[in-house]
Amino acid sequence: MTRDAEPHEKAVDLFAYFAALSEVSERFVASEALQLIRGAAEAGVLGAFSQATTVAMAAKDLNRDESHLTDLCAALRSHGVLMSDDGVHFTLHSAWAMLVRPGGHQPLEVLMELSGTRGRMLRSIARGEHSGWAGDTRERFNYAIAVSPDPWSPATVAAFSASMQTNPEVVALLNSGARYLELGCGVAGNMCTLLQAFPNVRAVGVEMASDLADEAQRRAHALGIADRLDIVCADATTFSRPNSFDIVFWSQMFFPAASRRAALAVSLQSLRPGGLIWSPAFDQTAVHKEPLSKTACDLVLDRVIHGSWGVPHREPEELRAELEDAGFVGAYVLDRPGSKVVLGHRPVD
Ligand SMILES: C[S@@+](CC[C@H](N)C(=O)[O-])C[C@H]1O[C@@H](n2cnc3c(N)ncnc32)[C@H](O)[C@@H]1O
């Protein structure tokens, strides 16, 4: 018997094989369908159906072959992107209509780009080839843009302002012209949004990646807020402006274990006595509940990505303890819709 013959003798039962394939095929189909939706969005096909219209009309407007567009629309319909009551007029499903509309949290193309970036990152992490946050600068740039609020969106600015109202202490500080520091500001979507929502605030952002710091600076100029926003391209652990700020925002989800203690020491020292630290945390509750919900499935992927950068997974309670360990007092977890934030104070000397 030759070695070549071996695989045939051990051949699997093809019925079992196809049964196994159909059990997992949903994953392949979802990934292919997303590419189809992305192409349709890029070519204006989703936009063409923001009002109910026929395929023939859309084909004329888009200068597309009608029979190809008919197949495309049928596929988009079966994947829940388009709907039709009469099989003739098609319109976007309400969820997609919302995402396609300008002025949301992020434009759809940015979300699609993020999904591609995360997919490539996850693949190389799974292969053991990931090169960390500083590795591929193009992917990092896409990621930083997409995880940051879109500061050109009036809805984002309004939502930011509304979300702050849940914390009277923070809103009072911001209204009265707080001096605000963000450690790890990325492309400054957060700060550019905050500065528009609270016109008395002056802010400093510290970012070690120079491409992101440059983009933050460019945005500040484009939005006309550069006179209130100072971007410092540096390692936050070496930043030194003691007693200069009322609020520090710490982007802890991007700070690897080795830099955290020093970043917290800088936060403490940068605040005036009694000043406030504010840091977002992933709400990990869903990850511990079997079977995993959709939210939990997203979160476990976040954990893989952030973990690959050396960032420890912190439950909000653990982050609270980390802040107290670093010398902050009265730290507590604030529950906000869809997110958790941990706050604490520099002791009054
Ligand atoms: C992507 S931002 C978070 C989003 C940001 N809040 C916004 O609104 O765009 C987090 C940033 O922290 C930065 N970072 C991590 N460790 C740092 C350090 N030691 N010094 C300065 N920046 C750091 C990363 O380069 C990353 O760009």
GROMACS .gro file of C-alpha atoms and ligand atoms in nm:
model
  376
    1MET     CA    1   0.000   0.000   0.000
    2THR     CA    2   0.135   0.345  -0.089
    3ARG     CA    3   0.099   0.649   0.139
    4ASP     CA    4  -0.112   0.819  -0.132
    5ALA     CA    5  -0.380   0.559  -0.088
    6GLU     CA    6  -0.413   0.630   0.284
    7PRO     CA    7  -0.644   0.933   0.271
    8HIS     CA    8  -0.899   0.741   0.063
    9GLU     CA    9  -0.914   0.461   0.313
   10LYS     CA   10  -0.976   0.709   0.592
   11ALA     CA   11  -1.215   0.919   0.384
   12VAL     CA   12  -1.490   1.076   0.587
   13ASP     CA   13  -1.855   1.008   0.533
   14LEU     CA   14  -1.955   1.278   0.284
   15PHE     CA   15  -2.306   1.304   0.425
   16ALA     CA   16  -2.156   1.384   0.762
   17TYR     CA   17  -1.912   1.622   0.595
   18PHE     CA   18  -2.188   1.823   0.425
   19ALA     CA   19  -2.398   1.819   0.740
   20ALA     CA   20  -2.099   1.968   0.926
   21LEU     CA   21  -2.047   2.224   0.651
   22SER     CA   22  -2.407   2.338   0.664
   23GLU     CA   23  -2.379   2.379   1.040
   24VAL     CA   24  -2.102   2.636   1.003
   25SER     CA   25  -2.177   2.778   0.658
   26GLU     CA   26  -2.365   3.071   0.813
   27ARG     CA   27  -2.023   3.219   0.900
   28PHE     CA   28  -1.895   3.203   0.542
   29VAL     CA   29  -2.221   3.341   0.407
   30ALA     CA   30  -2.225   3.633   0.654
   31SER     CA   31  -1.873   3.732   0.556
   32GLU     CA   32  -1.954   3.713   0.182
   33ALA     CA   33  -2.280   3.902   0.227
   34LEU     CA   34  -2.100   4.184   0.408
   35GLN     CA   35  -1.872   4.225   0.106
   36LEU     CA   36  -2.180   4.242  -0.117
   37ILE     CA   37  -2.342   4.505   0.106
   38ARG     CA   38  -2.020   4.703   0.119
   39GLY     CA   39  -1.989   4.707  -0.259
   40ALA     CA   40  -2.355   4.805  -0.291
   41ALA     CA   41  -2.302   5.093  -0.046
   42GLU     CA   42  -1.989   5.209  -0.231
   43ALA     CA   43  -2.171   5.205  -0.566
   44GLY     CA   44  -2.465   5.407  -0.433
   45VAL     CA   45  -2.708   5.114  -0.456
   46LEU     CA   46  -2.814   5.140  -0.089
   47GLY     CA   47  -2.860   5.516  -0.127
   48ALA     CA   48  -3.077   5.462  -0.438
   49PHE     CA   49  -3.325   5.266  -0.225
   50SER     CA   50  -3.352   5.513   0.062
   51GLN     CA   51  -3.697   5.587  -0.094
   52ALA     CA   52  -3.914   5.304  -0.228
   53THR     CA   53  -3.829   5.256  -0.594
   54THR     CA   54  -3.828   4.987  -0.862
   55VAL     CA   55  -3.514   4.808  -0.978
   56ALA     CA   56  -3.573   4.947  -1.327
   57MET     CA   57  -3.575   5.307  -1.198
   58ALA     CA   58  -3.268   5.247  -0.982
   59ALA     CA   59  -3.085   5.084  -1.275
   60LYS     CA   60  -3.159   5.391  -1.486
   61ASP     CA   61  -3.044   5.635  -1.215
   62LEU     CA   62  -2.728   5.438  -1.143
   63ASN     CA   63  -2.661   5.355  -1.507
   64ARG     CA   64  -2.647   4.985  -1.423
   65ASP     CA   65  -2.748   4.673  -1.607
   66GLU     CA   66  -3.103   4.596  -1.492
   67SER     CA   67  -3.072   4.218  -1.481
   68HIS     CA   68  -2.754   4.233  -1.271
   69LEU     CA   69  -2.919   4.482  -1.040
   70THR     CA   70  -3.224   4.254  -1.011
   71ASP     CA   71  -3.002   3.971  -0.882
   72LEU     CA   72  -2.818   4.207  -0.651
   73CYS     CA   73  -3.142   4.343  -0.505
   74ALA     CA   74  -3.279   3.993  -0.455
   75ALA     CA   75  -2.962   3.904  -0.260
   76LEU     CA   76  -2.980   4.226  -0.057
   77ARG     CA   77  -3.343   4.152   0.018
   78SER     CA   78  -3.269   3.799   0.134
   79HIS     CA   79  -2.999   3.937   0.365
   80GLY     CA   80  -3.237   4.185   0.525
   81VAL     CA   81  -3.091   4.498   0.365
   82LEU     CA   82  -3.380   4.570   0.128
   83MET     CA   83  -3.747   4.501   0.177
   84SER     CA   84  -4.042   4.496  -0.054
   85ASP     CA   85  -4.415   4.462   0.009
   86ASP     CA   86  -4.515   4.408  -0.352
   87GLY     CA   87  -4.199   4.249  -0.497
   88VAL     CA   88  -4.168   4.546  -0.734
   89HIS     CA   89  -4.079   4.845  -0.517
   90PHE     CA   90  -3.779   4.805  -0.289
   91THR     CA   91  -3.668   5.015   0.002
   92LEU     CA   92  -3.395   4.994   0.265
   93HIS     CA   93  -3.470   4.808   0.585
   94SER     CA   94  -3.504   5.064   0.866
   95ALA     CA   95  -3.177   4.961   1.037
   96TRP     CA   96  -2.978   5.006   0.715
   97ALA     CA   97  -3.163   5.328   0.634
   98MET     CA   98  -3.047   5.462   0.971
   99LEU     CA   99  -2.684   5.363   0.907
  100VAL     CA  100  -2.682   5.508   0.556
  101ARG     CA  101  -2.813   5.847   0.668
  102PRO     CA  102  -2.542   6.109   0.719
  103GLY     CA  103  -2.494   6.254   1.068
  104GLY     CA  104  -2.491   5.934   1.275
  105HIS     CA  105  -2.217   5.817   1.511
  106GLN     CA  106  -1.997   5.710   1.219
  107PRO     CA  107  -2.050   5.706   0.841
  108LEU     CA  108  -2.131   5.357   0.708
  109GLU     CA  109  -1.810   5.342   0.503
  110VAL     CA  110  -1.607   5.394   0.822
  111LEU     CA  111  -1.794   5.108   0.994
  112MET     CA  112  -1.733   4.885   0.692
  113GLU     CA  113  -1.365   4.977   0.686
  114LEU     CA  114  -1.341   4.899   1.059
  115SER     CA  115  -1.494   4.558   1.005
  116GLY     CA  116  -1.234   4.485   0.734
  117THR     CA  117  -0.952   4.612   0.954
  118ARG     CA  118  -1.068   4.409   1.254
  119GLY     CA  119  -1.103   4.100   1.035
  120ARG     CA  120  -0.744   4.134   0.911
  121MET     CA  121  -0.619   4.205   1.264
  122LEU     CA  122  -0.801   3.903   1.406
  123ARG     CA  123  -0.664   3.681   1.134
  124SER     CA  124  -0.305   3.778   1.199
  125ILE     CA  125  -0.355   3.758   1.577
  126ALA     CA  126  -0.496   3.406   1.537
  127ARG     CA  127  -0.192   3.315   1.326
  128GLY     CA  128   0.034   3.446   1.602
  129GLU     CA  129   0.169   3.719   1.371
  130HIS     CA  130   0.017   4.029   1.525
  131SER     CA  131   0.251   4.322   1.559
  132GLY     CA  132   0.073   4.522   1.829
  133TRP     CA  133  -0.097   4.863   1.819
  134ALA     CA  134   0.214   5.026   1.676
  135GLY     CA  135   0.256   4.758   1.405
  136ASP     CA  136   0.069   4.837   1.084
  137THR     CA  137   0.014   5.211   1.085
  138ARG     CA  138  -0.251   5.209   0.810
  139GLU     CA  139  -0.465   4.958   1.000
  140ARG     CA  140  -0.407   5.148   1.324
  141PHE     CA  141  -0.517   5.473   1.160
  142ASN     CA  142  -0.840   5.312   1.031
  143TYR     CA  143  -0.905   5.162   1.369
  144ALA     CA  144  -0.847   5.488   1.556
  145ILE     CA  145  -1.082   5.679   1.322
  146ALA     CA  146  -1.359   5.421   1.350
  147VAL     CA  147  -1.360   5.375   1.728
  148SER     CA  148  -1.377   5.747   1.781
  149PRO     CA  149  -1.696   5.955   1.761
  150ASP     CA  150  -1.740   6.150   1.436
  151PRO     CA  151  -1.695   6.512   1.551
  152TRP     CA  152  -1.852   6.646   1.229
  153SER     CA  153  -2.183   6.485   1.319
  154PRO     CA  154  -2.424   6.726   1.491
  155ALA     CA  155  -2.609   6.422   1.630
  156THR     CA  156  -2.290   6.301   1.796
  157VAL     CA  157  -2.226   6.641   1.954
  158ALA     CA  158  -2.585   6.657   2.083
  159ALA     CA  159  -2.571   6.298   2.212
  160PHE     CA  160  -2.241   6.368   2.385
  161SER     CA  161  -2.386   6.669   2.559
  162ALA     CA  162  -2.697   6.471   2.663
  163SER     CA  163  -2.493   6.178   2.792
  164MET     CA  164  -2.289   6.408   3.015
  165GLN     CA  165  -2.609   6.533   3.183
  166THR     CA  166  -2.624   6.197   3.364
  167ASN     CA  167  -2.338   6.314   3.585
  168PRO     CA  168  -2.407   6.649   3.753
  169GLU     CA  169  -2.049   6.688   3.881
  170VAL     CA  170  -1.896   6.642   3.535
  171VAL     CA  171  -2.149   6.862   3.360
  172ALA     CA  172  -2.098   7.142   3.615
  173LEU     CA  173  -1.721   7.128   3.560
  174LEU     CA  174  -1.758   7.126   3.182
  175ASN     CA  175  -2.006   7.415   3.180
  176SER     CA  176  -1.784   7.626   3.400
  177GLY     CA  177  -1.483   7.591   3.166
  178ALA     CA  178  -1.292   7.290   3.295
  179ARG     CA  179  -0.930   7.232   3.198
  180TYR     CA  180  -0.947   6.885   3.043
  181LEU     CA  181  -0.665   6.638   2.973
  182GLU     CA  182  -0.698   6.321   2.764
  183LEU     CA  183  -0.422   6.060   2.793
  184GLY     CA  184  -0.426   5.854   2.471
  185CYS     CA  185  -0.643   6.087   2.262
  186GLY     CA  186  -0.599   5.906   1.927
  187VAL     CA  187  -0.748   6.120   1.648
  188ALA     CA  188  -0.934   6.322   1.914
  189GLY     CA  189  -1.291   6.239   1.812
  190ASN     CA  190  -1.386   6.244   2.176
  191MET     CA  191  -1.223   6.579   2.254
  192CYS     CA  192  -1.334   6.751   1.932
  193THR     CA  193  -1.691   6.645   2.015
  194LEU     CA  194  -1.661   6.755   2.377
  195LEU     CA  195  -1.518   7.097   2.285
  196GLN     CA  196  -1.810   7.166   2.053
  197ALA     CA  197  -2.063   7.051   2.313
  198PHE     CA  198  -1.900   7.261   2.588
  199PRO     CA  199  -1.762   7.585   2.444
  200ASN     CA  200  -1.593   7.697   2.770
  201VAL     CA  201  -1.368   7.393   2.799
  202ARG     CA  202  -0.996   7.407   2.713
  203ALA     CA  203  -0.824   7.075   2.646
  204VAL     CA  204  -0.490   6.902   2.603
  205GLY     CA  205  -0.462   6.565   2.429
  206VAL     CA  206  -0.157   6.341   2.459
  207GLU     CA  207  -0.101   6.082   2.186
  208MET     CA  208   0.218   5.888   2.117
  209ALA     CA  209   0.139   5.782   1.759
  210SER     CA  210   0.245   6.075   1.541
  211ASP     CA  211   0.004   5.997   1.252
  212LEU     CA  212  -0.289   6.003   1.496
  213ALA     CA  213  -0.166   6.318   1.671
  214ASP     CA  214  -0.132   6.490   1.330
  215GLU     CA  215  -0.487   6.391   1.237
  216ALA     CA  216  -0.612   6.519   1.575
  217GLN     CA  217  -0.443   6.853   1.508
  218ARG     CA  218  -0.585   6.869   1.155
  219ARG     CA  219  -0.936   6.804   1.286
  220ALA     CA  220  -0.902   7.075   1.553
  221HIS     CA  221  -0.814   7.329   1.282
  222ALA     CA  222  -1.085   7.209   1.042
  223LEU     CA  223  -1.349   7.236   1.316
  224GLY     CA  224  -1.230   7.582   1.429
  225ILE     CA  225  -1.142   7.474   1.783
  226ALA     CA  226  -0.761   7.472   1.760
  227ASP     CA  227  -0.742   7.772   1.998
  228ARG     CA  228  -0.889   7.551   2.275
  229LEU     CA  229  -0.715   7.223   2.194
  230ASP     CA  230  -0.348   7.154   2.238
  231ILE     CA  231  -0.224   6.820   2.097
  232VAL     CA  232   0.098   6.686   2.243
  233CYS     CA  233   0.267   6.399   2.060
  234ALA     CA  234   0.438   6.211   2.343
  235ASP     CA  235   0.431   5.907   2.564
  236ALA     CA  236   0.169   5.992   2.825
  237THR     CA  237   0.382   5.835   3.097
  238THR     CA  238   0.636   6.117   3.053
  239PHE     CA  239   0.383   6.404   3.036
  240SER     CA  240   0.435   6.660   3.309
  241ARG     CA  241   0.204   6.954   3.384
  242PRO     CA  242   0.133   6.911   3.755
  243ASN     CA  243  -0.185   7.053   3.915
  244SER     CA  244  -0.306   7.187   3.579
  245PHE     CA  245  -0.636   7.007   3.505
  246ASP     CA  246  -0.986   6.965   3.651
  247ILE     CA  247  -1.063   6.645   3.456
  248VAL     CA  248  -0.841   6.369   3.317
  249PHE     CA  249  -0.986   6.124   3.066
  250TRP     CA  250  -0.778   5.806   3.051
  251SER     CA  251  -0.823   5.584   2.741
  252GLN     CA  252  -0.728   5.282   2.953
  253MET     CA  253  -0.851   5.027   2.695
  254PHE     CA  254  -0.541   5.112   2.489
  255PHE     CA  255  -0.280   5.118   2.768
  256PRO     CA  256  -0.078   4.797   2.802
  257ALA     CA  257  -0.002   4.658   3.148
  258ALA     CA  258   0.352   4.796   3.159
  259SER     CA  259   0.243   5.160   3.115
  260ARG     CA  260  -0.066   5.169   3.337
  261ARG     CA  261   0.084   5.253   3.674
  262ALA     CA  262   0.291   5.536   3.527
  263ALA     CA  263  -0.009   5.667   3.329
  264LEU     CA  264  -0.217   5.673   3.646
  265ALA     CA  265   0.063   5.850   3.836
  266VAL     CA  266   0.068   6.116   3.559
  267SER     CA  267  -0.312   6.145   3.580
  268LEU     CA  268  -0.301   6.197   3.955
  269GLN     CA  269  -0.023   6.452   3.941
  270SER     CA  270  -0.178   6.642   3.646
  271LEU     CA  271  -0.504   6.701   3.832
  272ARG     CA  272  -0.555   6.981   4.079
  273PRO     CA  273  -0.640   6.849   4.429
  274GLY     CA  274  -1.001   6.728   4.417
  275GLY     CA  275  -0.985   6.693   4.036
  276LEU     CA  276  -1.166   6.409   3.859
  277ILE     CA  277  -1.043   6.109   3.659
  278TRP     CA  278  -1.282   5.956   3.408
  279SER     CA  279  -1.211   5.629   3.231
  280PRO     CA  280  -1.432   5.407   3.012
  281ALA     CA  281  -1.446   5.030   3.068
  282PHE     CA  282  -1.587   4.744   2.863
  283ASP     CA  283  -1.897   4.607   3.032
  284GLN     CA  284  -1.789   4.242   3.039
  285THR     CA  285  -2.100   4.104   3.214
  286ALA     CA  286  -2.234   3.947   2.894
  287VAL     CA  287  -1.912   3.746   2.839
  288HIS     CA  288  -1.979   3.539   3.149
  289LYS     CA  289  -2.330   3.431   3.047
  290GLU     CA  290  -2.371   3.112   2.839
  291PRO     CA  291  -2.494   3.086   2.567
  292LEU     CA  292  -2.313   3.399   2.451
  293SER     CA  293  -2.536   3.683   2.332
  294LYS     CA  294  -2.451   3.887   2.019
  295THR     CA  295  -2.298   4.155   2.243
  296ALA     CA  296  -2.082   3.896   2.416
  297CYS     CA  297  -1.963   3.755   2.082
  298ASP     CA  298  -1.847   4.108   1.986
  299LEU     CA  299  -1.682   4.155   2.323
  300VAL     CA  300  -1.479   3.836   2.306
  301LEU     CA  301  -1.333   3.960   1.977
  302ASP     CA  302  -1.252   4.296   2.143
  303ARG     CA  303  -1.076   4.102   2.415
  304VAL     CA  304  -0.865   3.917   2.158
  305ILE     CA  305  -0.766   4.244   1.986
  306HIS     CA  306  -0.696   4.453   2.295
  307GLY     CA  307  -0.529   4.156   2.465
  308SER     CA  308  -0.291   4.127   2.169
  309TRP     CA  309  -0.171   4.481   2.248
  310GLY     CA  310  -0.092   4.371   2.603
  311VAL     CA  311  -0.394   4.552   2.751
  312PRO     CA  312  -0.537   4.358   3.047
  313HIS     CA  313  -0.913   4.286   3.054
  314ARG     CA  314  -1.053   4.499   3.328
  315GLU     CA  315  -1.399   4.455   3.467
  316PRO     CA  316  -1.528   4.799   3.571
  317GLU     CA  317  -1.486   4.693   3.936
  318GLU     CA  318  -1.123   4.595   3.871
  319LEU     CA  319  -1.059   4.930   3.704
  320ARG     CA  320  -1.211   5.102   4.005
  321ALA     CA  321  -0.967   4.912   4.232
  322GLU     CA  322  -0.677   5.000   3.999
  323LEU     CA  323  -0.762   5.370   4.033
  324GLU     CA  324  -0.782   5.346   4.412
  325ASP     CA  325  -0.450   5.158   4.419
  326ALA     CA  326  -0.294   5.445   4.226
  327GLY     CA  327  -0.406   5.696   4.492
  328PHE     CA  328  -0.748   5.812   4.367
  329VAL     CA  329  -1.024   5.829   4.626
  330GLY     CA  330  -1.400   5.771   4.616
  331ALA     CA  331  -1.376   5.579   4.289
  332TYR     CA  332  -1.706   5.442   4.157
  333VAL     CA  333  -1.859   5.280   3.849
  334LEU     CA  334  -2.114   5.481   3.652
  335ASP     CA  335  -2.360   5.282   3.442
  336ARG     CA  336  -2.447   5.457   3.118
  337PRO     CA  337  -2.655   5.321   2.832
  338GLY     CA  338  -2.430   5.071   2.652
  339SER     CA  339  -2.117   5.155   2.846
  340LYS     CA  340  -1.959   5.182   3.187
  341VAL     CA  341  -1.733   5.455   3.313
  342VAL     CA  342  -1.515   5.458   3.623
  343LEU     CA  343  -1.462   5.786   3.806
  344GLY     CA  344  -1.241   5.886   4.099
  345HIS     CA  345  -1.084   6.195   4.257
  346ARG     CA  346  -0.739   6.318   4.344
  347PRO     CA  347  -0.741   6.354   4.721
  348VAL     CA  348  -0.764   6.710   4.851
  349ASP     CA  349  -0.423   6.756   5.020
  350LIG     C1  350  -0.753   5.513   1.989
  350LIG     S1  351  -0.748   5.625   2.123
  350LIG     C2  352  -0.902   5.609   2.198
  350LIG     C3  353  -1.007   5.690   2.125
  350LIG     C4  354  -1.003   5.837   2.160
  350LIG     N1  355  -1.062   5.858   2.291
  350LIG     C5  356  -1.078   5.917   2.056
  350LIG     O1  357  -1.175   5.985   2.086
  350LIG     O2  358  -1.039   5.914   1.939
  350LIG     C6  359  -0.637   5.552   2.240
  350LIG     C7  360  -0.495   5.593   2.211
  350LIG     O3  361  -0.413   5.573   2.326
  350LIG     C8  362  -0.281   5.581   2.275
  350LIG     N2  363  -0.185   5.540   2.377
  350LIG     C9  364  -0.168   5.420   2.436
  350LIG     N3  365  -0.066   5.425   2.524
  350LIG    C10  366  -0.019   5.552   2.520
  350LIG    C11  367   0.085   5.619   2.587
  350LIG     N4  368   0.164   5.557   2.677
  350LIG     N5  369   0.106   5.750   2.559
  350LIG    C12  370   0.029   5.816   2.468
  350LIG     N6  371  -0.071   5.757   2.401
  350LIG    C13  372  -0.094   5.627   2.427
  350LIG    C14  373  -0.284   5.488   2.156
  350LIG     O4  374  -0.181   5.519   2.064
  350LIG    C15  375  -0.425   5.517   2.102
  350LIG     O5  376  -0.420   5.596   1.988
   0.00000   0.00000   0.00000
